[in-house]
């Protein structure tokens, strides 16, 4: 393998690299550095994140700029504030032995005046996010007369994030003979347009995606029920004391929900998403970097470019649609030659997607497992006993106290005492969940099956749903359809997000997608016909009333009447329904007025019902 010496870099930079512990160049560095040191033109580097791109452009850039000249000679554009800061940090480290060099980061969400002050002091290299750089250019705070290099890092990502116009502005206003070095994971159409519009006969280095798969990452998939995913995270954390990872969710709401639930149960985790203020995000990142968190729960956008050392696990709480996102995510672990694990938590419907990701990226997923309760118990008890044995005795405890306690335990044998102590540990684990093995071993279906089929296979509650108790029943002059309509109208939840409804005389149970739990809880205190609602989560079993067995909501729907009448005409919700047990109530006609008296009255607004295939 080549080392850095043969690439033609100057001695001060080699010294910097030695300080950083970089011994051998990565593939993109080997191929790009000699070209960028000699070639006086534009350049394209096609490589994924995590492959060492920063040093690939940073080292030749540092060797090419004039340290004695205080004018801005290079601009580096990066998609996120985090990445801009990391690039700056790495440039500072690499240039440590080079002389007085000023590398200034500028990005949105921070005080622009401070950034302007730093630039005015003489910034030879500015590392910027596109929006903020454009702003500074418009204010004429960035002088471009001496600009020699414009580096676009993660160009595809900048375009994905909507910086197209800003980049066009920056490139078109900075054309005084500067060279463009563009780095991107893909040659998407928009990238091609930038190349064709602004670049002149660029040299190109392409790192074959098959070669850039980081072989230090072990990819696992674990099939389980959606509603067990948070419990799975808890078990990973319970089992592996050294876990330090990032959990990726698809939505900000999920991100917050997962973090809240783990936090509420005493796990050191924090959310990172775009609805948080910059100060909150910085604080979360600091806690994570300082290893005061076990897991950072993040959205793809917020976690982009995070470069934290020693991340042991990346967990995909939900799979991304785009395989490229999978690469970005899993690239947070196994950096700089270390090993890491990327775990995809999938439900049966995800099997096709995971095969697609595997084939696109040329990787293989092994079947992983959520640690079973037995294994966690074993491990925890081992830790518990080791810690107890290691525990030194506090000398301040006097002999008399020890003797008194000894007497108290005179009748208890050592075996018994240990068994009692163990029981406390053991109970703590088993209290919250009694299912030993969460891994879903049911037959793997390739197509995932329809939601209805899945619900049926399992009977009772569908995957990913929670059950709620509602203090409305047949006696309140309501039936299942009207209850559904009322809940949808009042909360904005779609009919398709609600599953089984079981109704009795005094109350009902309703299954709702688990991420909508907080929305359903807002029904508390609302009124329907003067009746104040009480709603809470129900974790026990739900028994259908005898008369109702075998008449699921599916069947109600097929029989027509029900919502169809309501959503089309805004008319009688109960028409033709439940002629058995609730006929008297339906005939009493609470009807539409009943069902929406507290909600809005948008007849036919619930597209969710109409489009449903039951
Ligand atoms: P990058 O793709 O530039 O974000 O780099 C990914 C990670 O690899 C960062 O943590 C770098 O510090 C590290 N890295 C880059 N080049 C090397 C190298 N030649 N030797 C060891 N680590 C490196």
Short mmCIF file of C-alpha atoms in Angstrom, two decimals, residues 103-598:
data_model
loop_
_atom_site.label_atom_id
_atom_site.label_comp_id
_atom_site.label_asym_id
_atom_site.label_seq_id
_atom_site.Cartn_x
_atom_site.Cartn_y
_atom_site.Cartn_z
CA UNK A 103 -9.73 28.83 7.91
CA UNK A 104 -13.12 30.34 8.72
CA UNK A 105 -16.40 28.44 8.90
CA UNK A 106 -19.60 30.29 8.01
CA UNK A 107 -23.09 28.83 8.16
CA UNK A 108 -26.68 29.81 8.76
CA UNK A 109 -28.28 29.87 12.20
CA UNK A 110 -25.29 31.64 13.77
CA UNK A 111 -24.55 35.32 14.24
CA UNK A 112 -23.50 36.71 10.86
CA UNK A 113 -21.70 39.72 12.35
CA UNK A 114 -19.21 37.51 14.18
CA UNK A 115 -18.58 35.63 10.96
CA UNK A 116 -18.06 38.88 9.08
CA UNK A 117 -15.54 40.00 11.70
CA UNK A 118 -13.59 36.77 11.25
CA UNK A 119 -13.60 37.12 7.47
CA UNK A 120 -12.41 40.72 7.69
CA UNK A 121 -9.43 39.57 9.71
CA UNK A 122 -8.28 37.71 6.60
CA UNK A 123 -9.71 34.30 5.78
CA UNK A 124 -7.53 32.43 3.31
CA UNK A 125 -10.03 29.59 3.22
CA UNK A 126 -13.75 29.92 3.91
CA UNK A 127 -15.81 26.81 4.56
CA UNK A 128 -19.47 27.63 4.08
CA UNK A 129 -22.98 26.40 3.67
CA UNK A 130 -24.43 27.77 0.42
CA UNK A 131 -27.19 29.97 1.84
CA UNK A 132 -24.93 31.84 4.22
CA UNK A 133 -22.15 32.26 1.66
CA UNK A 134 -24.62 33.73 -0.82
CA UNK A 135 -25.78 36.14 1.85
CA UNK A 136 -22.20 37.20 2.59
CA UNK A 137 -21.45 37.60 -1.12
CA UNK A 138 -24.50 39.82 -1.55
CA UNK A 139 -23.26 41.95 1.34
CA UNK A 140 -19.88 42.07 -0.41
CA UNK A 141 -18.18 40.66 2.64
CA UNK A 142 -16.38 37.92 0.70
CA UNK A 143 -13.72 39.26 -1.64
CA UNK A 144 -13.27 37.06 -4.66
CA UNK A 145 -10.42 38.84 -6.49
CA UNK A 146 -7.81 36.33 -5.32
CA UNK A 147 -10.05 33.26 -5.39
CA UNK A 148 -8.23 30.29 -6.86
CA UNK A 149 -10.33 27.31 -5.81
CA UNK A 150 -13.98 26.58 -5.30
CA UNK A 151 -14.57 23.17 -3.72
CA UNK A 152 -18.08 21.68 -3.73
CA UNK A 153 -18.19 18.90 -1.16
CA UNK A 154 -21.13 16.47 -1.21
CA UNK A 155 -22.50 18.39 -4.17
CA UNK A 156 -25.37 15.95 -4.71
CA UNK A 157 -26.39 16.42 -1.12
CA UNK A 158 -26.40 20.21 -1.44
CA UNK A 159 -28.71 19.89 -4.43
CA UNK A 160 -30.95 17.40 -2.60
CA UNK A 161 -31.26 19.92 0.18
CA UNK A 162 -32.54 22.62 -2.16
CA UNK A 163 -29.41 24.74 -2.55
CA UNK A 164 -29.56 24.69 -6.36
CA UNK A 165 -30.19 28.39 -6.81
CA UNK A 166 -27.69 29.41 -4.18
CA UNK A 167 -25.01 27.29 -5.85
CA UNK A 168 -25.82 28.76 -9.25
CA UNK A 169 -25.54 32.23 -7.77
CA UNK A 170 -22.22 31.47 -6.09
CA UNK A 171 -20.69 29.82 -9.16
CA UNK A 172 -21.87 32.45 -11.60
CA UNK A 173 -20.69 35.36 -9.43
CA UNK A 174 -17.29 33.91 -8.66
CA UNK A 175 -15.98 33.20 -12.09
CA UNK A 176 -12.68 35.02 -12.18
CA UNK A 177 -10.55 32.11 -13.31
CA UNK A 178 -10.98 29.96 -10.20
CA UNK A 179 -10.86 26.18 -10.53
CA UNK A 180 -13.78 24.05 -9.43
CA UNK A 181 -13.20 20.81 -7.54
CA UNK A 182 -16.49 18.99 -7.26
CA UNK A 183 -17.04 15.98 -5.02
CA UNK A 184 -20.22 13.98 -5.14
CA UNK A 185 -21.42 10.45 -4.42
CA UNK A 186 -23.38 10.35 -7.66
CA UNK A 187 -23.36 11.97 -11.05
CA UNK A 188 -27.04 12.91 -10.87
CA UNK A 189 -28.57 14.94 -13.69
CA UNK A 190 -28.31 18.20 -11.78
CA UNK A 191 -24.64 17.55 -11.05
CA UNK A 192 -24.07 16.94 -14.74
CA UNK A 193 -25.72 20.28 -15.45
CA UNK A 194 -23.37 22.07 -13.08
CA UNK A 195 -20.40 20.33 -14.68
CA UNK A 196 -21.55 21.26 -18.19
CA UNK A 197 -22.37 24.84 -17.24
CA UNK A 198 -19.45 25.86 -15.08
CA UNK A 199 -16.57 23.46 -15.50
CA UNK A 200 -13.95 23.15 -18.23
CA UNK A 201 -12.64 19.75 -19.23
CA UNK A 202 -12.47 18.42 -15.70
CA UNK A 203 -10.22 15.52 -14.75
CA UNK A 204 -12.30 12.80 -13.14
CA UNK A 205 -11.60 10.26 -10.44
CA UNK A 206 -14.30 7.73 -9.75
CA UNK A 207 -14.19 5.31 -6.86
CA UNK A 208 -16.19 2.31 -7.92
CA UNK A 209 -19.17 1.95 -5.56
CA UNK A 210 -18.43 -1.76 -5.19
CA UNK A 211 -15.00 -0.87 -3.84
CA UNK A 212 -16.20 1.79 -1.52
CA UNK A 213 -18.47 -0.49 0.48
CA UNK A 214 -16.90 -0.30 3.86
CA UNK A 215 -16.07 -3.90 4.65
CA UNK A 216 -15.66 -3.03 8.29
CA UNK A 217 -19.41 -2.62 8.60
CA UNK A 218 -21.43 -5.69 9.42
CA UNK A 219 -24.94 -5.30 8.03
CA UNK A 220 -27.74 -7.04 9.88
CA UNK A 221 -31.49 -7.06 9.47
CA UNK A 222 -33.90 -8.00 12.20
CA UNK A 223 -37.52 -8.68 11.47
CA UNK A 224 -39.91 -7.77 14.24
CA UNK A 225 -43.24 -6.13 14.89
CA UNK A 226 -43.27 -2.37 14.43
CA UNK A 227 -44.66 -1.98 17.93
CA UNK A 228 -41.65 -3.87 19.35
CA UNK A 229 -39.02 -1.61 17.86
CA UNK A 230 -38.57 0.64 20.88
CA UNK A 231 -38.43 -2.37 23.16
CA UNK A 232 -35.75 -3.75 20.83
CA UNK A 233 -33.68 -0.58 21.33
CA UNK A 234 -34.05 -0.94 25.08
CA UNK A 235 -32.83 -4.48 24.89
CA UNK A 236 -29.80 -3.59 22.81
CA UNK A 237 -28.94 -0.98 25.42
CA UNK A 238 -29.60 -3.35 28.32
CA UNK A 239 -27.46 -6.02 26.77
CA UNK A 240 -24.52 -4.04 25.49
CA UNK A 241 -23.16 -1.58 28.01
CA UNK A 242 -20.70 -0.20 25.48
CA UNK A 243 -23.24 0.63 22.82
CA UNK A 244 -22.71 4.08 21.31
CA UNK A 245 -24.85 4.61 18.29
CA UNK A 246 -27.12 6.60 16.02
CA UNK A 247 -30.73 5.55 15.44
CA UNK A 248 -32.23 6.82 12.20
CA UNK A 249 -35.95 7.54 11.93
CA UNK A 250 -37.80 8.77 8.88
CA UNK A 251 -39.79 11.56 10.50
CA UNK A 252 -39.12 14.25 13.06
CA UNK A 253 -42.15 13.02 14.98
CA UNK A 254 -40.79 9.47 15.22
CA UNK A 255 -37.39 10.79 16.19
CA UNK A 256 -38.84 12.75 19.10
CA UNK A 257 -41.16 9.93 20.13
CA UNK A 258 -38.40 7.32 20.24
CA UNK A 259 -36.06 9.63 22.14
CA UNK A 260 -38.79 10.62 24.62
CA UNK A 261 -39.79 7.06 25.29
CA UNK A 262 -36.23 5.91 25.86
CA UNK A 263 -35.46 8.93 28.02
CA UNK A 264 -38.55 8.43 30.11
CA UNK A 265 -37.30 4.96 30.86
CA UNK A 266 -33.92 6.14 32.01
CA UNK A 267 -31.78 5.64 28.91
CA UNK A 268 -29.31 8.33 27.97
CA UNK A 269 -30.58 9.30 24.53
CA UNK A 270 -31.45 12.50 22.74
CA UNK A 271 -33.25 13.52 19.57
CA UNK A 272 -31.69 15.46 16.70
CA UNK A 273 -34.05 16.89 14.10
CA UNK A 274 -34.92 20.02 12.21
CA UNK A 275 -37.68 21.20 14.55
CA UNK A 276 -35.12 21.76 17.29
CA UNK A 277 -33.40 25.12 17.58
CA UNK A 278 -29.77 25.34 16.57
CA UNK A 279 -28.79 25.72 20.23
CA UNK A 280 -30.71 22.55 21.14
CA UNK A 281 -29.10 20.65 18.29
CA UNK A 282 -25.64 21.85 19.28
CA UNK A 283 -26.25 20.81 22.88
CA UNK A 284 -27.43 17.34 21.78
CA UNK A 285 -24.41 16.95 19.51
CA UNK A 286 -22.06 18.03 22.28
CA UNK A 287 -23.53 15.49 24.68
CA UNK A 288 -23.20 12.83 22.02
CA UNK A 289 -19.63 13.77 21.10
CA UNK A 290 -18.69 13.79 24.79
CA UNK A 291 -20.17 10.30 24.98
CA UNK A 292 -22.72 11.36 27.56
CA UNK A 293 -25.39 9.76 25.39
CA UNK A 294 -25.72 6.12 24.44
CA UNK A 295 -27.89 6.76 21.42
CA UNK A 296 -28.58 9.78 19.26
CA UNK A 297 -31.98 9.49 17.61
CA UNK A 298 -31.88 11.44 14.37
CA UNK A 299 -33.46 12.18 11.04
CA UNK A 300 -31.39 11.71 7.91
CA UNK A 301 -31.04 15.40 7.24
CA UNK A 302 -30.08 16.38 10.78
CA UNK A 303 -27.47 13.63 11.08
CA UNK A 304 -25.87 14.25 7.72
CA UNK A 305 -22.13 14.61 7.95
CA UNK A 306 -21.87 13.73 11.63
CA UNK A 307 -18.33 12.59 12.20
CA UNK A 308 -18.08 11.28 15.72
CA UNK A 309 -15.44 8.73 16.55
CA UNK A 310 -16.11 5.24 17.79
CA UNK A 311 -19.78 4.91 16.86
CA UNK A 312 -20.39 1.19 17.40
CA UNK A 313 -23.89 0.90 15.95
CA UNK A 314 -26.10 2.51 13.37
CA UNK A 315 -29.70 1.41 13.76
CA UNK A 316 -32.30 1.96 11.08
CA UNK A 317 -35.53 2.34 13.04
CA UNK A 318 -37.15 2.59 9.64
CA UNK A 319 -35.44 1.90 6.34
CA UNK A 320 -34.84 4.80 3.98
CA UNK A 321 -36.38 4.59 0.50
CA UNK A 322 -33.15 5.45 -1.22
CA UNK A 323 -30.18 3.06 -0.93
CA UNK A 324 -27.90 6.08 -0.98
CA UNK A 325 -29.38 7.18 2.32
CA UNK A 326 -28.60 3.76 3.70
CA UNK A 327 -24.95 4.31 2.77
CA UNK A 328 -24.91 7.76 4.34
CA UNK A 329 -26.43 6.40 7.51
CA UNK A 330 -24.29 3.32 7.92
CA UNK A 331 -21.18 5.34 7.08
CA UNK A 332 -21.46 6.95 10.53
CA UNK A 333 -19.95 3.80 11.99
CA UNK A 334 -16.74 1.91 11.16
CA UNK A 335 -14.85 5.07 10.36
CA UNK A 336 -11.09 5.30 10.12
CA UNK A 337 -10.52 1.57 9.98
CA UNK A 338 -12.68 0.64 12.97
CA UNK A 339 -15.41 -2.01 12.99
CA UNK A 340 -19.13 -1.25 13.29
CA UNK A 341 -22.58 -2.77 12.97
CA UNK A 342 -25.50 -1.43 10.96
CA UNK A 343 -28.82 -2.93 12.05
CA UNK A 344 -32.01 -2.54 10.03
CA UNK A 345 -35.15 -3.06 12.12
CA UNK A 346 -37.63 -4.27 9.56
CA UNK A 347 -41.20 -5.49 9.52
CA UNK A 348 -42.49 -8.09 7.15
CA UNK A 349 -43.45 -5.50 4.58
CA UNK A 350 -39.83 -4.36 4.29
CA UNK A 351 -38.38 -7.54 2.86
CA UNK A 352 -38.49 -6.39 -0.70
CA UNK A 353 -36.91 -3.08 0.18
CA UNK A 354 -34.04 -4.65 2.04
CA UNK A 355 -33.29 -6.92 -0.90
CA UNK A 356 -33.28 -3.90 -3.17
CA UNK A 357 -30.87 -2.01 -0.92
CA UNK A 358 -28.60 -5.04 -0.67
CA UNK A 359 -28.44 -5.56 -4.42
CA UNK A 360 -28.01 -1.86 -5.19
CA UNK A 361 -25.15 -1.46 -2.77
CA UNK A 362 -23.58 -4.85 -3.23
CA UNK A 363 -23.85 -5.74 0.45
CA UNK A 364 -25.27 -8.69 2.33
CA UNK A 365 -27.50 -8.52 5.36
CA UNK A 366 -27.10 -11.26 7.90
CA UNK A 367 -30.07 -12.12 10.12
CA UNK A 368 -29.59 -10.35 13.41
CA UNK A 369 -31.49 -10.87 16.63
CA UNK A 370 -32.81 -8.71 19.39
CA UNK A 371 -31.21 -10.01 22.59
CA UNK A 372 -33.71 -12.32 24.27
CA UNK A 373 -34.71 -11.56 27.84
CA UNK A 374 -32.82 -14.63 29.00
CA UNK A 375 -29.61 -13.40 27.41
CA UNK A 376 -30.05 -9.92 28.87
CA UNK A 377 -30.77 -11.39 32.27
CA UNK A 378 -27.69 -13.56 32.06
CA UNK A 379 -25.52 -10.66 31.02
CA UNK A 380 -26.94 -8.23 33.57
CA UNK A 381 -26.62 -10.69 36.38
CA UNK A 382 -23.03 -11.34 35.43
CA UNK A 383 -22.33 -7.61 35.46
CA UNK A 384 -24.25 -7.23 38.67
CA UNK A 385 -22.22 -9.95 40.41
CA UNK A 386 -18.91 -8.68 39.07
CA UNK A 387 -19.70 -5.19 40.29
CA UNK A 388 -20.81 -6.47 43.66
CA UNK A 389 -17.62 -8.49 44.07
CA UNK A 390 -15.52 -5.51 42.98
CA UNK A 391 -17.35 -3.15 45.33
CA UNK A 392 -14.94 -1.97 47.98
CA UNK A 393 -16.22 -1.70 51.52
CA UNK A 394 -16.60 1.77 52.92
CA UNK A 395 -14.43 1.96 55.99
CA UNK A 396 -16.69 4.56 57.56
CA UNK A 397 -19.26 1.86 58.26
CA UNK A 398 -18.47 0.88 61.79
CA UNK A 399 -18.16 -2.66 63.07
CA UNK A 400 -21.23 -2.33 65.27
CA UNK A 401 -23.44 -1.50 62.31
CA UNK A 402 -22.09 -4.43 60.36
CA UNK A 403 -22.66 -6.71 63.29
CA UNK A 404 -26.21 -5.47 63.77
CA UNK A 405 -26.99 -6.13 60.12
CA UNK A 406 -25.34 -9.54 60.39
CA UNK A 407 -27.64 -10.40 63.19
CA UNK A 408 -30.64 -9.28 61.18
CA UNK A 409 -29.65 -11.72 58.49
CA UNK A 410 -28.68 -14.50 60.87
CA UNK A 411 -31.47 -16.73 59.67
CA UNK A 412 -30.83 -16.10 55.99
CA UNK A 413 -28.26 -18.26 54.23
CA UNK A 414 -25.81 -16.82 51.71
CA UNK A 415 -27.66 -18.68 48.91
CA UNK A 416 -30.96 -17.26 50.01
CA UNK A 417 -29.58 -13.76 50.35
CA UNK A 418 -28.06 -13.83 46.90
CA UNK A 419 -31.25 -15.25 45.45
CA UNK A 420 -33.22 -12.42 47.00
CA UNK A 421 -30.85 -9.78 45.68
CA UNK A 422 -30.89 -11.40 42.29
CA UNK A 423 -34.66 -11.39 42.24
CA UNK A 424 -34.65 -7.61 42.40
CA UNK A 425 -32.45 -7.39 39.32
CA UNK A 426 -34.38 -10.09 37.57
CA UNK A 427 -37.76 -8.52 38.22
CA UNK A 428 -36.56 -5.19 36.89
CA UNK A 429 -35.93 -6.84 33.53
CA UNK A 430 -39.06 -8.93 33.33
CA UNK A 431 -41.44 -6.34 34.69
CA UNK A 432 -41.81 -4.38 31.49
CA UNK A 433 -42.08 -7.20 29.02
CA UNK A 434 -42.57 -10.89 29.28
CA UNK A 435 -41.94 -11.85 25.66
CA UNK A 436 -38.58 -13.55 25.65
CA UNK A 437 -37.72 -13.34 21.98
CA UNK A 438 -38.95 -10.38 19.93
CA UNK A 439 -37.55 -11.53 16.62
CA UNK A 440 -40.48 -12.20 14.35
CA UNK A 441 -40.05 -15.71 13.10
CA UNK A 442 -43.29 -15.93 11.21
CA UNK A 443 -42.98 -16.94 7.60
CA UNK A 444 -41.19 -14.23 5.68
CA UNK A 445 -43.39 -12.93 2.91
CA UNK A 446 -41.78 -11.21 0.02
CA UNK A 447 -44.61 -8.87 -0.71
CA UNK A 448 -45.29 -7.99 2.89
CA UNK A 449 -48.98 -8.73 2.43
CA UNK A 450 -51.77 -6.21 2.62
CA UNK A 451 -52.51 -4.49 5.87
CA UNK A 452 -55.77 -6.30 6.17
CA UNK A 453 -54.17 -9.68 5.64
CA UNK A 454 -51.54 -8.89 8.19
CA UNK A 455 -54.16 -7.84 10.69
CA UNK A 456 -56.05 -11.02 10.11
CA UNK A 457 -53.08 -13.34 10.36
CA UNK A 458 -52.39 -11.99 13.77
CA UNK A 459 -55.97 -11.55 14.86
CA UNK A 460 -56.69 -8.76 17.33
CA UNK A 461 -54.43 -5.76 17.10
CA UNK A 462 -52.54 -5.01 13.89
CA UNK A 463 -48.83 -4.39 13.74
CA UNK A 464 -47.72 -0.95 14.78
CA UNK A 465 -50.98 -0.10 16.53
CA UNK A 466 -51.83 0.78 20.10
CA UNK A 467 -55.18 0.20 21.75
CA UNK A 468 -57.07 3.05 23.39
CA UNK A 469 -59.95 2.96 25.80
CA UNK A 470 -62.67 5.54 25.05
CA UNK A 471 -65.51 6.18 27.50
CA UNK A 472 -68.12 6.18 24.76
CA UNK A 473 -70.30 3.15 24.17
CA UNK A 474 -73.60 2.09 22.69
CA UNK A 475 -75.47 3.75 25.53
CA UNK A 476 -74.14 7.08 24.27
CA UNK A 477 -76.09 6.73 21.10
CA UNK A 478 -73.09 5.97 18.95
CA UNK A 479 -71.95 3.02 16.89
CA UNK A 480 -68.53 2.06 15.51
CA UNK A 481 -68.89 4.05 12.32
CA UNK A 482 -70.02 7.17 14.10
CA UNK A 483 -67.23 6.79 16.66
CA UNK A 484 -64.69 6.49 13.89
CA UNK A 485 -66.12 9.52 12.15
CA UNK A 486 -66.14 11.53 15.34
CA UNK A 487 -62.53 10.67 16.17
CA UNK A 488 -61.36 11.45 12.65
CA UNK A 489 -63.22 14.74 12.47
CA UNK A 490 -62.05 15.84 15.88
CA UNK A 491 -58.41 14.84 15.69
CA UNK A 492 -57.63 14.93 11.98
CA UNK A 493 -56.48 11.30 12.11
CA UNK A 494 -57.37 9.41 8.93
CA UNK A 495 -59.72 6.45 8.91
CA UNK A 496 -56.94 4.37 7.43
CA UNK A 497 -54.83 5.03 10.52
CA UNK A 498 -57.42 3.47 12.78
CA UNK A 499 -57.80 -0.28 13.02
CA UNK A 500 -60.08 -2.51 15.02
CA UNK A 501 -62.87 -0.95 17.04
CA UNK A 502 -64.55 -2.95 19.78
CA UNK A 503 -67.64 -1.38 21.26
CA UNK A 504 -69.57 -2.29 24.34
CA UNK A 505 -72.46 -0.64 26.14
CA UNK A 506 -70.38 1.71 28.25
CA UNK A 507 -67.10 2.08 26.44
CA UNK A 508 -65.06 1.22 23.37
CA UNK A 509 -61.57 0.16 22.43
CA UNK A 510 -59.93 1.53 19.36
CA UNK A 511 -56.62 0.55 17.75
CA UNK A 512 -54.68 3.47 16.35
CA UNK A 513 -51.25 3.69 14.71
CA UNK A 514 -48.83 3.97 17.54
CA UNK A 515 -47.16 7.17 16.37
CA UNK A 516 -50.55 8.89 16.56
CA UNK A 517 -50.95 8.16 20.26
CA UNK A 518 -50.34 11.79 21.31
CA UNK A 519 -52.95 12.98 18.81
CA UNK A 520 -55.54 10.52 20.05
CA UNK A 521 -54.84 11.60 23.62
CA UNK A 522 -55.95 15.13 22.72
CA UNK A 523 -59.50 13.77 22.77
CA UNK A 524 -59.30 13.85 26.54
CA UNK A 525 -61.59 16.49 27.92
CA UNK A 526 -63.32 17.10 24.57
CA UNK A 527 -67.10 16.86 24.64
CA UNK A 528 -69.58 14.94 22.56
CA UNK A 529 -73.20 15.80 23.23
CA UNK A 530 -72.19 17.23 26.58
CA UNK A 531 -70.42 14.00 27.51
CA UNK A 532 -66.81 14.64 28.52
CA UNK A 533 -64.40 12.21 26.92
CA UNK A 534 -61.83 10.15 28.71
CA UNK A 535 -59.25 8.33 26.63
CA UNK A 536 -56.29 6.32 27.72
CA UNK A 537 -53.98 3.69 26.41
CA UNK A 538 -55.07 0.16 27.11
CA UNK A 539 -52.40 -2.48 27.34
CA UNK A 540 -54.48 -5.48 28.41
CA UNK A 541 -56.40 -7.85 26.22
CA UNK A 542 -59.56 -6.66 24.49
CA UNK A 543 -62.47 -9.03 24.40
CA UNK A 544 -65.16 -8.50 21.80
CA UNK A 545 -68.62 -8.44 23.36
CA UNK A 546 -70.30 -11.80 22.72
CA UNK A 547 -72.81 -10.43 20.22
CA UNK A 548 -70.01 -8.85 18.23
CA UNK A 549 -67.61 -11.72 17.77
CA UNK A 550 -66.80 -12.39 14.18
CA UNK A 551 -68.16 -9.01 13.15
CA UNK A 552 -64.98 -7.00 12.84
CA UNK A 553 -64.90 -3.51 11.47
CA UNK A 554 -64.03 -5.08 8.13
CA UNK A 555 -67.36 -6.64 7.93
CA UNK A 556 -69.19 -3.55 9.03
CA UNK A 557 -67.60 -1.68 6.22
CA UNK A 558 -68.29 -4.16 3.54
CA UNK A 559 -71.93 -4.14 4.48
CA UNK A 560 -72.09 -0.60 3.17
CA UNK A 561 -74.13 2.09 4.88
CA UNK A 562 -71.69 3.20 7.51
CA UNK A 563 -69.25 5.80 6.39
CA UNK A 564 -70.23 5.76 2.81
CA UNK A 565 -73.41 7.54 3.58
CA UNK A 566 -71.64 9.94 5.85
CA UNK A 567 -68.76 10.87 3.72
CA UNK A 568 -70.72 11.23 0.54
CA UNK A 569 -73.68 13.06 1.77
CA UNK A 570 -72.75 14.18 5.21
CA UNK A 571 -75.99 12.46 6.12
CA UNK A 572 -76.98 9.79 8.53
CA UNK A 573 -73.94 8.07 9.82
CA UNK A 574 -75.81 5.15 11.21
CA UNK A 575 -77.97 4.37 8.28
CA UNK A 576 -78.44 0.70 7.74
CA UNK A 577 -75.87 -0.33 10.26
CA UNK A 578 -75.77 -2.47 13.30
CA UNK A 579 -79.30 -3.58 13.10
CA UNK A 580 -78.57 -6.05 15.88
CA UNK A 581 -77.29 -4.63 19.10
CA UNK A 582 -77.35 -0.98 18.33
CA UNK A 583 -80.42 -0.61 16.26
CA UNK A 584 -82.25 1.25 18.92
CA UNK A 585 -79.45 3.73 19.26
CA UNK A 586 -79.09 4.23 15.54
CA UNK A 587 -82.76 4.79 15.16
CA UNK A 588 -82.64 7.37 17.84
CA UNK A 589 -80.60 9.21 15.34
CA UNK A 590 -77.65 10.87 16.98
CA UNK A 591 -76.36 10.72 13.44
CA UNK A 592 -74.17 13.26 11.91
CA UNK A 593 -74.91 15.84 14.49
CA UNK A 594 -73.95 13.33 17.15
CA UNK A 595 -70.80 12.31 15.60
CA UNK A 596 -69.38 15.64 14.82
CA UNK A 597 -70.95 17.98 17.22
CA UNK A 598 -67.60 18.79 18.72
#
